[in-house]
Short mmCIF file of C-alpha atoms in Angstrom, two decimals:
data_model
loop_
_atom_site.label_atom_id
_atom_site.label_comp_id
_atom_site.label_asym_id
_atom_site.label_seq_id
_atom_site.Cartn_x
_atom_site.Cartn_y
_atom_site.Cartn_z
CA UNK M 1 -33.39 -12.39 -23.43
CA UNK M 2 -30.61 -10.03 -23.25
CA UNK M 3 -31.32 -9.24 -19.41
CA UNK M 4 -31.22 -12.85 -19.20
CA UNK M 5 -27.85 -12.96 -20.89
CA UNK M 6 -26.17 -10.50 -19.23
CA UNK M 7 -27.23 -12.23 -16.11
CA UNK M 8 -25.24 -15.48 -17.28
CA UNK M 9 -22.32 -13.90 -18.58
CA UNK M 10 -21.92 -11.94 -15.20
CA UNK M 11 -21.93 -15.09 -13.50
CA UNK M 12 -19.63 -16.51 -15.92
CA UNK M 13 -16.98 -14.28 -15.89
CA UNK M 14 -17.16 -11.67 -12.53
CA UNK M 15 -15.85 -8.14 -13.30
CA UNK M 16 -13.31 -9.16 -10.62
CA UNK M 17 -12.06 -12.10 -12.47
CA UNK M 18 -11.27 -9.54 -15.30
CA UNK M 19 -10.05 -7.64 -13.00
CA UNK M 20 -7.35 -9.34 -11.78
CA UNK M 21 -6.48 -10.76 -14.97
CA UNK M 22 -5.67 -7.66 -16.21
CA UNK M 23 -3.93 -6.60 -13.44
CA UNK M 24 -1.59 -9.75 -13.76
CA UNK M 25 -0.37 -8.93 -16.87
CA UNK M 26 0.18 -5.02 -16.27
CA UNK M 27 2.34 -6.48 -13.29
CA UNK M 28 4.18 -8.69 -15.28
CA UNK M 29 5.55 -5.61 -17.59
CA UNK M 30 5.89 -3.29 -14.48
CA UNK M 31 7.84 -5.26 -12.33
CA UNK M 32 10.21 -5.48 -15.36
CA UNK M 33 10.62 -1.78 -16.20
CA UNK M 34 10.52 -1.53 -12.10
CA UNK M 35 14.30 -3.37 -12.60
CA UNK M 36 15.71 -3.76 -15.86
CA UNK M 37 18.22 -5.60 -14.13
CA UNK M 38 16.01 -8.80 -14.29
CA UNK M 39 16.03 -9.60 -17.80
CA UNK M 40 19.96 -9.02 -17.48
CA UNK M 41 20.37 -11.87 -14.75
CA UNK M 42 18.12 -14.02 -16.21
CA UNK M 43 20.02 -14.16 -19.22
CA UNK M 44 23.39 -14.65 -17.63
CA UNK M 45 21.97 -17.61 -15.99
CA UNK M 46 20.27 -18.78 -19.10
CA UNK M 47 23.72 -18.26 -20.66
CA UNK M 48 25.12 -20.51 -18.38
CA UNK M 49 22.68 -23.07 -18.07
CA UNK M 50 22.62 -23.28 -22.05
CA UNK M 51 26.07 -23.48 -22.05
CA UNK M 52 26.68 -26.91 -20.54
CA UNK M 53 24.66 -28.46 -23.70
CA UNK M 54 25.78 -25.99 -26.71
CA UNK M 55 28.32 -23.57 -27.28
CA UNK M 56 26.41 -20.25 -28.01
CA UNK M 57 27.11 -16.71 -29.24
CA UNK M 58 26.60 -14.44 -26.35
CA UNK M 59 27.00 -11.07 -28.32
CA UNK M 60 23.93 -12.47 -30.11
CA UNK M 61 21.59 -13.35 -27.25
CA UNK M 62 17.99 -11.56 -26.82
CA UNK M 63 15.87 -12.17 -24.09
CA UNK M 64 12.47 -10.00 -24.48
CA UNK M 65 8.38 -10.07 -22.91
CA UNK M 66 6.25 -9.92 -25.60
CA UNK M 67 3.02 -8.66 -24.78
CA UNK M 68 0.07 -9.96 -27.01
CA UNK M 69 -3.14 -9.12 -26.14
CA UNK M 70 -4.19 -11.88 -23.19
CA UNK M 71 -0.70 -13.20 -22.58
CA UNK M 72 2.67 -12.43 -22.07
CA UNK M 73 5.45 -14.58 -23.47
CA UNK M 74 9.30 -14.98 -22.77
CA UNK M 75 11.19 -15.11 -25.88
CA UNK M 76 14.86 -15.78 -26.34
CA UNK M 77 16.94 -15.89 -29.66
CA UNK M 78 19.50 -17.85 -29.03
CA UNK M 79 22.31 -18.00 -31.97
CA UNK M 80 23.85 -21.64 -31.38
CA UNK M 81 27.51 -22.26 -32.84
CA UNK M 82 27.79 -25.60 -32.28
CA UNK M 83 26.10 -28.71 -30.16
CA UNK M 84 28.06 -30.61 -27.87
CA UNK M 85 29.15 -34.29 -28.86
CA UNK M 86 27.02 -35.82 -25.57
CA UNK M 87 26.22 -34.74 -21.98
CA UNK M 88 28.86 -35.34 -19.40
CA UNK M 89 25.66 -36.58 -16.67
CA UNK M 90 21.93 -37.19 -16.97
CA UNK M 91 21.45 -38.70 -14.13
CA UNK M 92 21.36 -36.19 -10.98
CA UNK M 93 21.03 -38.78 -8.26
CA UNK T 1 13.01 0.81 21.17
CA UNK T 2 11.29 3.41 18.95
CA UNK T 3 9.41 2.31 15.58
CA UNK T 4 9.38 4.64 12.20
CA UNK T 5 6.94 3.29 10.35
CA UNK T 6 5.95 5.22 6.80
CA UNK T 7 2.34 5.00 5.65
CA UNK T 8 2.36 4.98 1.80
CA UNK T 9 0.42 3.95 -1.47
CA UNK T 10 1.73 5.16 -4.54
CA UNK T 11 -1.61 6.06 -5.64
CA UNK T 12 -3.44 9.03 -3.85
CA UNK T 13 -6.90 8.86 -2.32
CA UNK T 14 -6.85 5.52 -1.05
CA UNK T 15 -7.31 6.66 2.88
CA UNK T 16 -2.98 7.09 3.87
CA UNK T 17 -3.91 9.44 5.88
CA UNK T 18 -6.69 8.39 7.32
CA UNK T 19 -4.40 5.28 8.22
CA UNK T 20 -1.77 7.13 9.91
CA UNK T 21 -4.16 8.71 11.83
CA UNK T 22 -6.49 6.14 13.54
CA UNK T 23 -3.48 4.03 14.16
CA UNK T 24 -1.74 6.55 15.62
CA UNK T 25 -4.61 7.69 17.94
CA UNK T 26 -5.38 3.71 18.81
CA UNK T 27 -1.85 3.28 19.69
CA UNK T 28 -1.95 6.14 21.82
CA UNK T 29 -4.85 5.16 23.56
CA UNK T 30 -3.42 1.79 24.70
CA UNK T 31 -0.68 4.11 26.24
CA UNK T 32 2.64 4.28 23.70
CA UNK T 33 3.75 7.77 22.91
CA UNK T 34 3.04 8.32 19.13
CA UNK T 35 4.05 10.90 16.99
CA UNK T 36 2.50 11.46 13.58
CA UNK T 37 4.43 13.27 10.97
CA UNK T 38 2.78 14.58 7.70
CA UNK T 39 5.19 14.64 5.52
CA UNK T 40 3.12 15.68 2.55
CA UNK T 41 4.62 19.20 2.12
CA UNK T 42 2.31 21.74 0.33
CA UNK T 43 -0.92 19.54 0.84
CA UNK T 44 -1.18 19.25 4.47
CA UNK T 45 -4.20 17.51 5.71
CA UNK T 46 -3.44 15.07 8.96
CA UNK T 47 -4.27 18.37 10.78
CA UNK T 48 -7.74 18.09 9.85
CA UNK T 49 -8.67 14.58 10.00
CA UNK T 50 -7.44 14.97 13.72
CA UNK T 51 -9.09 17.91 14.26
CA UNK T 52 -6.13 20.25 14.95
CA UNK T 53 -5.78 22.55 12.37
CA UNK T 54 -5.86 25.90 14.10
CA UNK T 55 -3.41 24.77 16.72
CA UNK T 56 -0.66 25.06 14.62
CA UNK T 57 2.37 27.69 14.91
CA UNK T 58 5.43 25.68 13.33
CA UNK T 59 5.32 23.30 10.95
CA UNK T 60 7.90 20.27 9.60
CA UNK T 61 9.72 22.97 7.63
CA UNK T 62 10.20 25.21 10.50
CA UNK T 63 12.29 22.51 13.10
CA UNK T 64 14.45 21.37 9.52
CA UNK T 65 15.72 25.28 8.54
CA UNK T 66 15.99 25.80 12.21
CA UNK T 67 13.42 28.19 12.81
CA UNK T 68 12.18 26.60 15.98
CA UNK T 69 13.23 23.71 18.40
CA UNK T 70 11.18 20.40 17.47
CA UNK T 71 9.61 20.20 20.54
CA UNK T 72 7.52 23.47 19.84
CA UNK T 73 6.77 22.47 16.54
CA UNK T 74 4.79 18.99 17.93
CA UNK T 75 0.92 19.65 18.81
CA UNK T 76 -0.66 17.63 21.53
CA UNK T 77 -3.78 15.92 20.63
CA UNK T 78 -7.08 17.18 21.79
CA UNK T 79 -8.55 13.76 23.14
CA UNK T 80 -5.35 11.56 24.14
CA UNK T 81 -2.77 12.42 25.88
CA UNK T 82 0.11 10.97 23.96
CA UNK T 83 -0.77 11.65 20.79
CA UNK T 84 1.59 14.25 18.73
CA UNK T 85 1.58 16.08 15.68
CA UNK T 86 4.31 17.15 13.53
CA UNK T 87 2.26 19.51 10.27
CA UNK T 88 3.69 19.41 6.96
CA UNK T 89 4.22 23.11 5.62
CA UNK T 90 1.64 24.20 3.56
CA UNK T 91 3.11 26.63 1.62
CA UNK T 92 6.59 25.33 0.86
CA UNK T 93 7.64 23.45 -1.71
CA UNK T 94 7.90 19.56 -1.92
CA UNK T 95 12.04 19.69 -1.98
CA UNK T 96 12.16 22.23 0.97
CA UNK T 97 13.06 18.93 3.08
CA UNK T 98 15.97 16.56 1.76
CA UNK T 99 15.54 12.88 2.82
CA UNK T 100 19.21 13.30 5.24
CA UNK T 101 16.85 16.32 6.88
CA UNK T 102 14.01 13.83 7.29
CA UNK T 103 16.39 10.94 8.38
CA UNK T 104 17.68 13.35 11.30
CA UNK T 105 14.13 14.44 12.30
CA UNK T 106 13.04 11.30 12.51
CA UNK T 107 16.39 9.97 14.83
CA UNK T 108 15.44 13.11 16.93
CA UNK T 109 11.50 11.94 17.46
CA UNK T 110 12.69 8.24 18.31
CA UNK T 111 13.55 9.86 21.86
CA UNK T 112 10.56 10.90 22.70
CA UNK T 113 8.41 8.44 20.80
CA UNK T 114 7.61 4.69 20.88
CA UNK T 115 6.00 5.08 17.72
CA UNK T 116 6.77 7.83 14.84
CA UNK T 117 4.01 7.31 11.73
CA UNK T 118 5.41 9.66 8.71
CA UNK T 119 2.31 9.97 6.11
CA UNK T 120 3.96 9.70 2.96
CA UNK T 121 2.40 12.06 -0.55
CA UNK T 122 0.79 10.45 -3.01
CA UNK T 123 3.26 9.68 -5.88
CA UNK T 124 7.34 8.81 -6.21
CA UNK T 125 9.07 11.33 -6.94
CA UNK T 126 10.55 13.24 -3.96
CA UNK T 127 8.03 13.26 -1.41
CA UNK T 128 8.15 9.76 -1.11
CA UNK T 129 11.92 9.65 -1.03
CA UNK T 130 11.40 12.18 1.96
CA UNK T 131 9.13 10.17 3.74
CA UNK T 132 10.72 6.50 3.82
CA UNK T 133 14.39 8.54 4.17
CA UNK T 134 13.97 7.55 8.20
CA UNK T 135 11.39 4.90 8.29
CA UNK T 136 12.55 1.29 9.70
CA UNK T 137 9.23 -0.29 8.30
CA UNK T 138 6.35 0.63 5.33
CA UNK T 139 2.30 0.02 5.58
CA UNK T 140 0.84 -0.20 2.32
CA UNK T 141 -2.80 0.83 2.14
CA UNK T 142 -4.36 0.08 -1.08
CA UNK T 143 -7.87 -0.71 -1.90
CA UNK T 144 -9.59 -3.16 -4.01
CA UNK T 145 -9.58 -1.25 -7.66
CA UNK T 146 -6.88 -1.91 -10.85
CA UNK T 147 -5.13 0.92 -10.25
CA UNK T 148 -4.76 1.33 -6.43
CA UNK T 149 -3.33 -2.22 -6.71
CA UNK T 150 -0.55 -1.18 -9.25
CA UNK T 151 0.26 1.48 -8.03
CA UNK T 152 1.24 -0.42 -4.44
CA UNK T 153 3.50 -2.94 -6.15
CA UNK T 154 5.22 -0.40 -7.80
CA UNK T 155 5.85 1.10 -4.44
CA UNK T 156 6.58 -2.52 -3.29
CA UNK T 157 9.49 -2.26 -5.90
CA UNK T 158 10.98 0.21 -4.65
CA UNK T 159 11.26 -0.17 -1.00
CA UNK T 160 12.83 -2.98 -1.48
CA UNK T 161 15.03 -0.73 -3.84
CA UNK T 162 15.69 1.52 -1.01
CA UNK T 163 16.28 -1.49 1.52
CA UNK T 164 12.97 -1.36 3.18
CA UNK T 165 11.91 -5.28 3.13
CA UNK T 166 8.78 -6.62 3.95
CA UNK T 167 6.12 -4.44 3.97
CA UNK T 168 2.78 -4.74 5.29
CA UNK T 169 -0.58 -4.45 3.95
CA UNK T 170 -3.50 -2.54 4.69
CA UNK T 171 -6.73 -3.06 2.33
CA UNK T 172 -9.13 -0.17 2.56
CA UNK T 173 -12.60 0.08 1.70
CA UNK T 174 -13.65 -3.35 1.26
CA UNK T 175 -17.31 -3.80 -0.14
CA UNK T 176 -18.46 -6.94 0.93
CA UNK T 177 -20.92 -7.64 -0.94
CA UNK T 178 -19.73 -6.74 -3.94
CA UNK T 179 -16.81 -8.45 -2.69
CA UNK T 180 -19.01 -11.78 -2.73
CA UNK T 181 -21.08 -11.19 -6.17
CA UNK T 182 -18.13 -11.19 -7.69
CA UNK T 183 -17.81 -7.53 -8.84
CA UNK T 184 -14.59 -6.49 -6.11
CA UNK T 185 -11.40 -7.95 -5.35
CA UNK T 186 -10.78 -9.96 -2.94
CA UNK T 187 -8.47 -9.90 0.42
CA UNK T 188 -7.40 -13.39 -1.20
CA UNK T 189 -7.43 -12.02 -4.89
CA UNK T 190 -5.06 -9.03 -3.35
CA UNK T 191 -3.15 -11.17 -1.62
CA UNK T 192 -2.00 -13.39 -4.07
CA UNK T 193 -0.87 -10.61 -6.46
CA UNK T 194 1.02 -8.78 -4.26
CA UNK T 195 2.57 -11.47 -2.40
CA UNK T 196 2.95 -9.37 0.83
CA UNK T 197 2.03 -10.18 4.61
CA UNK T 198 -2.04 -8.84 5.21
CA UNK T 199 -2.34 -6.45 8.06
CA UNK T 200 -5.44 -5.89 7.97
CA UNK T 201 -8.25 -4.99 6.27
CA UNK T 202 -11.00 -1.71 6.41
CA UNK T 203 -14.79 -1.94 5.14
CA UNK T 204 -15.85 1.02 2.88
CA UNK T 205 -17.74 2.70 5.99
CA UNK T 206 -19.82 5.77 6.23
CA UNK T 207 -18.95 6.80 9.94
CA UNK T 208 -15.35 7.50 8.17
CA UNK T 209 -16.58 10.14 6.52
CA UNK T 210 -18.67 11.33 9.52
CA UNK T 211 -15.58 11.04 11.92
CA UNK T 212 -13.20 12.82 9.26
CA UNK T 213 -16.61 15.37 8.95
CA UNK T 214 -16.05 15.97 12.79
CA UNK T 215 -12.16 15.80 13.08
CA UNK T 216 -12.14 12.95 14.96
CA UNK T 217 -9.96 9.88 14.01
CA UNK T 218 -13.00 6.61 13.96
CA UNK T 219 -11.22 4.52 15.93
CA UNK T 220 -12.47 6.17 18.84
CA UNK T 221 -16.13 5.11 17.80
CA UNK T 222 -15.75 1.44 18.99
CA UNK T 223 -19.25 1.11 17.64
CA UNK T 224 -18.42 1.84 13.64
CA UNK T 225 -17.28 -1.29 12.04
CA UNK T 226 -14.32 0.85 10.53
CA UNK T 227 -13.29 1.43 13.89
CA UNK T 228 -12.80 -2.15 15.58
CA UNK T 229 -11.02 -2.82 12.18
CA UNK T 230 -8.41 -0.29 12.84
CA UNK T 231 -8.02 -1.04 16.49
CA UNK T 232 -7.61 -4.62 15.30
CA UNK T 233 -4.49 -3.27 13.24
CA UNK T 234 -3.50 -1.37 15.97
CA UNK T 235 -3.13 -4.24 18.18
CA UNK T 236 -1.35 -6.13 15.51
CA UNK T 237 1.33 -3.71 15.51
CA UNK T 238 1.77 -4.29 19.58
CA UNK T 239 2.33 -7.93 18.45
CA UNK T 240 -0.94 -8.91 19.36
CA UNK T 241 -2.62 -11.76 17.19
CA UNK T 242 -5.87 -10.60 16.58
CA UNK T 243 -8.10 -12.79 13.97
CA UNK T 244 -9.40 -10.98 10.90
CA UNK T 245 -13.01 -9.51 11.26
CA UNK T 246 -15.66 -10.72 9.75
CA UNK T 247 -17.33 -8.18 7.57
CA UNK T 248 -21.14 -7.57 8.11
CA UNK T 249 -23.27 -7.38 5.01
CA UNK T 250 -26.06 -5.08 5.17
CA UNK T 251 -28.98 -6.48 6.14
CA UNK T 252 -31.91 -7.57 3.79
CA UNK T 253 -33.79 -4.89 3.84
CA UNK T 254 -31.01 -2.35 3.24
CA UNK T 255 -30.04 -4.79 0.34
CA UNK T 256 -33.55 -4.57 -0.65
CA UNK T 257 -33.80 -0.90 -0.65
CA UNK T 258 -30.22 -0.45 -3.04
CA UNK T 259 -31.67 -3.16 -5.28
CA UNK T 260 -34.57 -0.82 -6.20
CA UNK T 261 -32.22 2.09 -5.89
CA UNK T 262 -30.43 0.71 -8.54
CA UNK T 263 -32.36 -0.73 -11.03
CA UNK T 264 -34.75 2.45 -11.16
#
């Protein structure tokens, strides 16, 4: 049964498909460490895209990758000082 | 117009000098002038795989201090006529040659070359910074494992760091049957992670070993499978569009004969 088994589970899931998997998310903290200078943009454009519905505190702003153990997620505290009373345009033709 | 192209990896062992090698001798024997330059100082070994180790008098070291002109430093290939080599020292250190050193070398070669390949080290540190000091373009090799992979988008990184732009990509040592069991990356799977254009691609073949055995680059063996694959890349480079090859499986009974192999 177990020959049988590790048969299926071979077919299943391909030591390539783990593989790459886990070369995805070494990649994802490499390329990062590779220029730290990322995270830096991307929060001045978050910044300013955040900006036009909330005024924010800057000084307060994290952006991090948090690594888990099958995914990596983009977190961002964001300290909001106050909402704006409504949104100039919705509509972006 | 002469072409510096650098041959690098990041990670060692995956065949960069093997690379720099059979491209160099199948560009010479369509006729361009091609200079190879080792540049990995202290472990020398593009004299070998071509088979010219005890022709050599200078070395890269020697036309950088000054202690001969560069033309006495280049040895002539055995088998084509305009193939040169430029040895790496083998008993300096890595920082006997500064990247402005290398960048003049190289501006020096482009007169007498159409093509100058510089075989980067293994590694980043300054080696690397030697090699790509001069180089107008970068081929990656890498092969189909975790950590050959990385190790060329880290490089990837920082090319582009040092304002070297579109690289291209050379996957060694395909299996293709593992390959299509599902047990070996992919050209595709490769492809897709590194996002950069395919040059071409290598199977894992024996005669490689035989031809480096013999000190004689395999691209002269138009029989070996390895060998049309690096021509292919060598016409590539001339601008040539040449279709990928289709890699042979071994037959059945060969596949037969591991199968038992194996499982004994």
């Amino acid at each position: 049964m177990d020959f049988l088994k590790q048969l299926w589970n071979r077919d299943a899931y391909s030591s390539k498909d783990i593989a790459k998997e886990r070369l995805r998310l070494v990649l994802v903290h490499d390329r990062v460490n590779v220029s730290p200078n990322l995270l830096e943009a991307l929060k001045e454009d978050l910044i300013e895209v955040i900006s036009k519905y909330m005024e924010i505190e800057e000084t307060g702003f994290e952006v991090n990758l948090d690594k888990s153990d099958n995914q990596v997620a983009l977190s961002a505290n964001i300290p909001v000082k106050r909402m704006k009373r409504a949104i100039a345009s919705t509509d972006k033709g | 117009m002469a072409k510096v192209i650098v041959v690098t990896s990041g990670k060692g062992g995956v065949g960069k000098t093997t690379t720099a090698a059979n491209l160099g001798a199948g560009l010479a024997l369509l006729g361009r002038k091609v200079c190879l330059i080792d540049a990995d100082i202290g472990l020398r070994n593009l004299d070998v795989v071509l088979g010219l180790e005890n022709r050599i008098v200078y070395d890269l070291t020697d036309v950088v201090e000054g202690n001969c002109r560069l033309r006495q430093a280049l040895i002539k290939d055995k088998r084509t006529d305009n193939l040169f080599l430029l040895p790496a020292a083998q008993t300096k250190e890595k920082d006997a040659v500064s990247p402005e050193q290398m960048l003049k070398l190289t501006e020096e070669l482009r007169e007498e070359c159409e093509y100058i390949f510089v075989d980067c080290p293994a590694g980043i540190e300054s080696g690397f910074k030697n090699a790509i000091a001069g180089s107008d373009e970068a081929i990656i090799v890498t092969t189909p494992e975790i950590a050959a992979v990385r190790d060329a988008d880290r490089i990837i990184g920082l090319l582009e760091a040092a304002g070297l732009y579109d690289p291209r990509l050379i996957i060694n040592r395909i299996r293709p049957q593992m390959v299509r069991q599902g047990d070996m990356m992919g050209i595709d799977d490769i492809i897709e992670i590194l996002a950069i254009e395919l040059l071409g691609i290598v199977p894992d073949d024996e005669d490689i070993i035989v031809s480096t055995n013999r000190g004689e680059p395999v691209v002269l063996d138009r029989r070996s499978q390895a060998g049309q694959a690096y021509n292919n890349i060598v016409r590539r480079l001339e601008g040539i569009d040449v279709p990928l090859m289709t890699l042979e499986e071994d037959g059945w009974l060969t596949r037969v004969k591991k199968a038992i192999m194996g499982r004994s």
